[in-house]
Coordinates of C-alpha atoms in Angstrom, one line a residue:
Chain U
X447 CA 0.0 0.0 0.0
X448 CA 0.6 3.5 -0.1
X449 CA 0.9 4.0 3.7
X450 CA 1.4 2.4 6.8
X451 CA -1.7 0.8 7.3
X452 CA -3.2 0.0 10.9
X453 CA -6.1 -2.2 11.6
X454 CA -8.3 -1.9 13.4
X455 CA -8.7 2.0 14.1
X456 CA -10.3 1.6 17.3
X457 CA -10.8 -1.1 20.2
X458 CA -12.5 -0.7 22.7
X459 CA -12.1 -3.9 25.3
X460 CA -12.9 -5.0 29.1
X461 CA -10.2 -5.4 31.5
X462 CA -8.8 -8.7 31.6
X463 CA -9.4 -9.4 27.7
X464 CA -6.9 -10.5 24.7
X465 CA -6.3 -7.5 22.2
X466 CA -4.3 -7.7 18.7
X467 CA -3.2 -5.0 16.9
X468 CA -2.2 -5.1 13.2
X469 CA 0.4 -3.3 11.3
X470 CA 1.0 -3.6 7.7
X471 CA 4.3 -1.3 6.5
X472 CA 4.7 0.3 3.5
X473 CA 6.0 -2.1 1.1
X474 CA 9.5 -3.0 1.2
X475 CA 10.0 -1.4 4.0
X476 CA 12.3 -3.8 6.3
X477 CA 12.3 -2.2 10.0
X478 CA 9.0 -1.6 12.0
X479 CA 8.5 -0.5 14.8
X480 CA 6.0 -0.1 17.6
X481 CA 5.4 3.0 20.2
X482 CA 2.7 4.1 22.2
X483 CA 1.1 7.3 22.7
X484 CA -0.8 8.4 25.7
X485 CA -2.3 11.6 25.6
X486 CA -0.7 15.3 25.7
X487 CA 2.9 12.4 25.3
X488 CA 5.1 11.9 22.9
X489 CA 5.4 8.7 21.5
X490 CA 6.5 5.6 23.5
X491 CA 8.8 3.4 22.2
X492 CA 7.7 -0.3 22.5
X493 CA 9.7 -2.6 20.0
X494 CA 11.9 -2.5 16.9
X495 CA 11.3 -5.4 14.0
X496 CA 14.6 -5.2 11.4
X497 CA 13.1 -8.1 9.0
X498 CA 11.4 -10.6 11.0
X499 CA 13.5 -10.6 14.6
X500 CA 12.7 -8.3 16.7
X501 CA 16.1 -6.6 16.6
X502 CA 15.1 -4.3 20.4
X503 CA 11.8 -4.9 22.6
X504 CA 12.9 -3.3 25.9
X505 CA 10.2 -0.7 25.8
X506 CA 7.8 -3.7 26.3
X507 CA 6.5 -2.4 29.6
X508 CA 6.0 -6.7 30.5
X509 CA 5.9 -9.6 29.8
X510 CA 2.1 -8.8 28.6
X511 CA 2.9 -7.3 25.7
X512 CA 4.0 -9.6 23.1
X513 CA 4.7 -8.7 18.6
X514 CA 5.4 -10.8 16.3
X515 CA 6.5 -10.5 12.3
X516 CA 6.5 -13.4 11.2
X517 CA 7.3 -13.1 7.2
X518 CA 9.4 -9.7 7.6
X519 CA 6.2 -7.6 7.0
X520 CA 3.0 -7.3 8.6
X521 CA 3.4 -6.7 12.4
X522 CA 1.0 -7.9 14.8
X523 CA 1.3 -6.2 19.0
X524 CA -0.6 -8.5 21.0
X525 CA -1.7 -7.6 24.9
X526 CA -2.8 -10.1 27.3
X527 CA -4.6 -9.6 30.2
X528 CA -5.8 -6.1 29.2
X529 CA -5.6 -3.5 32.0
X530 CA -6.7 0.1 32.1
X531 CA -3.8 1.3 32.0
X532 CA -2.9 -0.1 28.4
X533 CA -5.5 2.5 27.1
X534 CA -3.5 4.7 24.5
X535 CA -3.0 5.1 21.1
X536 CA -0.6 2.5 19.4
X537 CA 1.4 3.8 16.7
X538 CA 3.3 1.8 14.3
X539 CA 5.6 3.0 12.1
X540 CA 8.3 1.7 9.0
X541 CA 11.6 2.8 7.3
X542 CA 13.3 2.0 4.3
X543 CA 16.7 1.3 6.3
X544 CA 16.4 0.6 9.5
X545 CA 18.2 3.3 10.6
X546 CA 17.7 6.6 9.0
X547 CA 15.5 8.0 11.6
X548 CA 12.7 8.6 8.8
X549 CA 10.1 6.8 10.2
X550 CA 6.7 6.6 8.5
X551 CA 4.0 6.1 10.8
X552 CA 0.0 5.1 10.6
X553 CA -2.7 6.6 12.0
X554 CA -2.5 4.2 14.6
X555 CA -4.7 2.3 16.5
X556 CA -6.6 3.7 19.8
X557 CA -7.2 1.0 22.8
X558 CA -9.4 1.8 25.6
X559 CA -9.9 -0.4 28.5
X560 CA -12.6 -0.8 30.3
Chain V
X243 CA 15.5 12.7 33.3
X244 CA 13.9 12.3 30.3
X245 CA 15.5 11.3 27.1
X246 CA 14.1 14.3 24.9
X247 CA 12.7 17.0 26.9
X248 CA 10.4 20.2 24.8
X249 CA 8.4 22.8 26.7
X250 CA 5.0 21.4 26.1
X251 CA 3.5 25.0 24.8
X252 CA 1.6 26.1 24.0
X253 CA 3.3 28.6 22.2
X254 CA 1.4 31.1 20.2
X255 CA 2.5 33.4 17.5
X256 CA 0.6 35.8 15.3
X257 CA 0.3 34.8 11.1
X258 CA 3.4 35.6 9.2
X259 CA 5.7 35.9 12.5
X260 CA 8.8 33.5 13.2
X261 CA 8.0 30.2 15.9
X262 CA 10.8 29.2 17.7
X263 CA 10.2 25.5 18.5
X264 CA 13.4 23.9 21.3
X265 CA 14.4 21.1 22.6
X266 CA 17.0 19.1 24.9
X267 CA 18.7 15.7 25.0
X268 CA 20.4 13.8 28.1
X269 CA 22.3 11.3 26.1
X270 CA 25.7 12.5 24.2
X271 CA 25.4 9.4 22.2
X272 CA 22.5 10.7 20.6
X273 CA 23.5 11.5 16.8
X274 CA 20.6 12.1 14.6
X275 CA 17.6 14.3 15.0
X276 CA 14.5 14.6 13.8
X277 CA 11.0 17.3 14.2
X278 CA 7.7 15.6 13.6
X279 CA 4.4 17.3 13.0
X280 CA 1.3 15.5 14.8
X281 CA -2.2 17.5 13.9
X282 CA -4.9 16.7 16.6
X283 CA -5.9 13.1 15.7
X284 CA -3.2 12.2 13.5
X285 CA -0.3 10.4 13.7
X286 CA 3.6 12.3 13.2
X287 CA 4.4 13.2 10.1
X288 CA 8.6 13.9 9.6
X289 CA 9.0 17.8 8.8
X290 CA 12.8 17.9 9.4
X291 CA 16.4 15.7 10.3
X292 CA 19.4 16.7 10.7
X293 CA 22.8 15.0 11.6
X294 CA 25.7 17.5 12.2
X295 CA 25.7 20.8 13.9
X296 CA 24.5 23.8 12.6
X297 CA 21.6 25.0 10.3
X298 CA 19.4 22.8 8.0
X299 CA 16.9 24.5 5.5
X300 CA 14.0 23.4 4.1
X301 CA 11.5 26.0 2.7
X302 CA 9.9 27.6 5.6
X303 CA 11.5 25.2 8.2
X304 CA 15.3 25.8 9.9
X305 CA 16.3 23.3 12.0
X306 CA 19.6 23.8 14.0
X307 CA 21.4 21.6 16.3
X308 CA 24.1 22.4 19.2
X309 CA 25.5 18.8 20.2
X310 CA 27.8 20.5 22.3
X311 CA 25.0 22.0 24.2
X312 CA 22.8 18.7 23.5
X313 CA 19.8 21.3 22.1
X314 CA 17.9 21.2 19.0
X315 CA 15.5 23.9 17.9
X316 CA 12.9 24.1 14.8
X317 CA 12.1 27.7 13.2
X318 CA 9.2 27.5 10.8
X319 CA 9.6 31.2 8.8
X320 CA 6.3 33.2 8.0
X321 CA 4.1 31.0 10.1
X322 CA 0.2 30.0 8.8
X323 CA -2.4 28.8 10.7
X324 CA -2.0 25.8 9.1
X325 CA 1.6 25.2 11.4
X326 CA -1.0 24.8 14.4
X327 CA -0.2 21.6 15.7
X328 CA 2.2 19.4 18.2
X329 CA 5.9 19.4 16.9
X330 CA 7.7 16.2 18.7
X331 CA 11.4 16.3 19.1
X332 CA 12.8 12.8 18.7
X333 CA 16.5 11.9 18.8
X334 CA 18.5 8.6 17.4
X335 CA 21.2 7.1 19.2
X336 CA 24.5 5.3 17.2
X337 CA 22.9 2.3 16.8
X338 CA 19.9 3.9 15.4
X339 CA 17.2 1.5 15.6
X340 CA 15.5 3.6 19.0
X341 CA 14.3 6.5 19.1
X342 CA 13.4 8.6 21.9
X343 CA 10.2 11.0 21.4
X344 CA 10.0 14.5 23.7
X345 CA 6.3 15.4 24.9
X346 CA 5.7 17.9 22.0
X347 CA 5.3 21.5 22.1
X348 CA 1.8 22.6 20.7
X349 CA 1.7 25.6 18.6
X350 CA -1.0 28.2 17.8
X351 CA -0.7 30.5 14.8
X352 CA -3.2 33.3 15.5
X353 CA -5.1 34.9 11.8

């Protein structure tokens, strides 16, 4: 596609429950990453995909939070155990290089908890 | 300490006027830099990088970076309404594949 595409745009979940988020990067893009953003924040990171391994996941905040990309392009975030903190928007971005900085981002994908 | 720290605004400045957009880092490893532009309800778009110190121009946008002072500031020339929005800092370290967002500063350019 044209963009970084994020599916779906909105969840909204009860406490406790199984959430996945999808990314799918622009195309032929080989890093992705994932960062959250709560609001009036800047963006959090979470993890960095450079093909299919995830190359730096220490911005997991635990052992919740879980991605996966498993053929080197779409990226799926999952989070088990939903709490009410999790509520932000999740923001997944690409870049052509992995590490030019020039990251492309989609519109993201908001989570609120219940 | 944060990683990337910007005044969060928000900073207003009449149509056609200068906006002088700053920001700090902690880490001296830090070596590329970046401005993002997030409207209300978007997600960042990249307005401006830069690498080495000094100036960098694009159109309306400057960007200039200190590394010796660890500070990085945005000016955005003749300023339109359409500039209101949240401009995010972020900052790269060597190994480039983090980086590290500041809180955004929200600008207001007044018609």
């Amino acid at each position: 596609g044209a963009g970084v595409s994020q599916t779906p745009s909105n969840k909204v979940t009860e406490k406790g429950k199984y959430v996945e988020l999808r990314c799918d990067p622009i195309s032929g893009h080989t890093a992705l990453y994932w960062y959250r953003q709560s609001l009036g924040q800047g963006p959090e990171f979470l993890i960095y995909f450079q093909g299919t391994g995830a190359a730096d996941d220490s911005g997991l905040p635990n052992d919740r939070f879980f991605a996966v990309r498993p053929e080197g392009s779409v990226s799926t975030l999952k989070i088990q155990r939903t709490e009410r903190g999790d509520s932000a928007v999740y923001l997944c971005a690409s870049s052509q290089t992995g590490g030019s900085g020039e990251l492309f981002f989609g519109e993201g994908s908001r989570l609120t908890v219940l | 300490q944060k990683e990337v720290e910007q005044n969060s605004g928000p900073l207003s400045v009449p149509e056609g006027a200068i906006a002088s957009l700053n920001c700090t880092y902690s880490d001296r490893v830090s070596q590329s830099f970046f401005w993002y532009r997030q409207y209300s309800g978007k997600s960042p778009e990249l307005i401006m990088s830069i690498y080495s110190n000094g100036d960098k121009e694009d159109g309306r946008f400057t960007a200039q970076l200190n590394k010796a002072s660890q500070y990085v500031s945005l000016l955005i020339r003749d300023s339109q309404p359409s500039d209101s929005a949240t401009y995010l800092c972020a900052a790269g370290k060597y190994n480039f594949n983090k980086f590290y967002f500041g809180s955004g500063t929200k600008l207001n350019v007044k018609p």
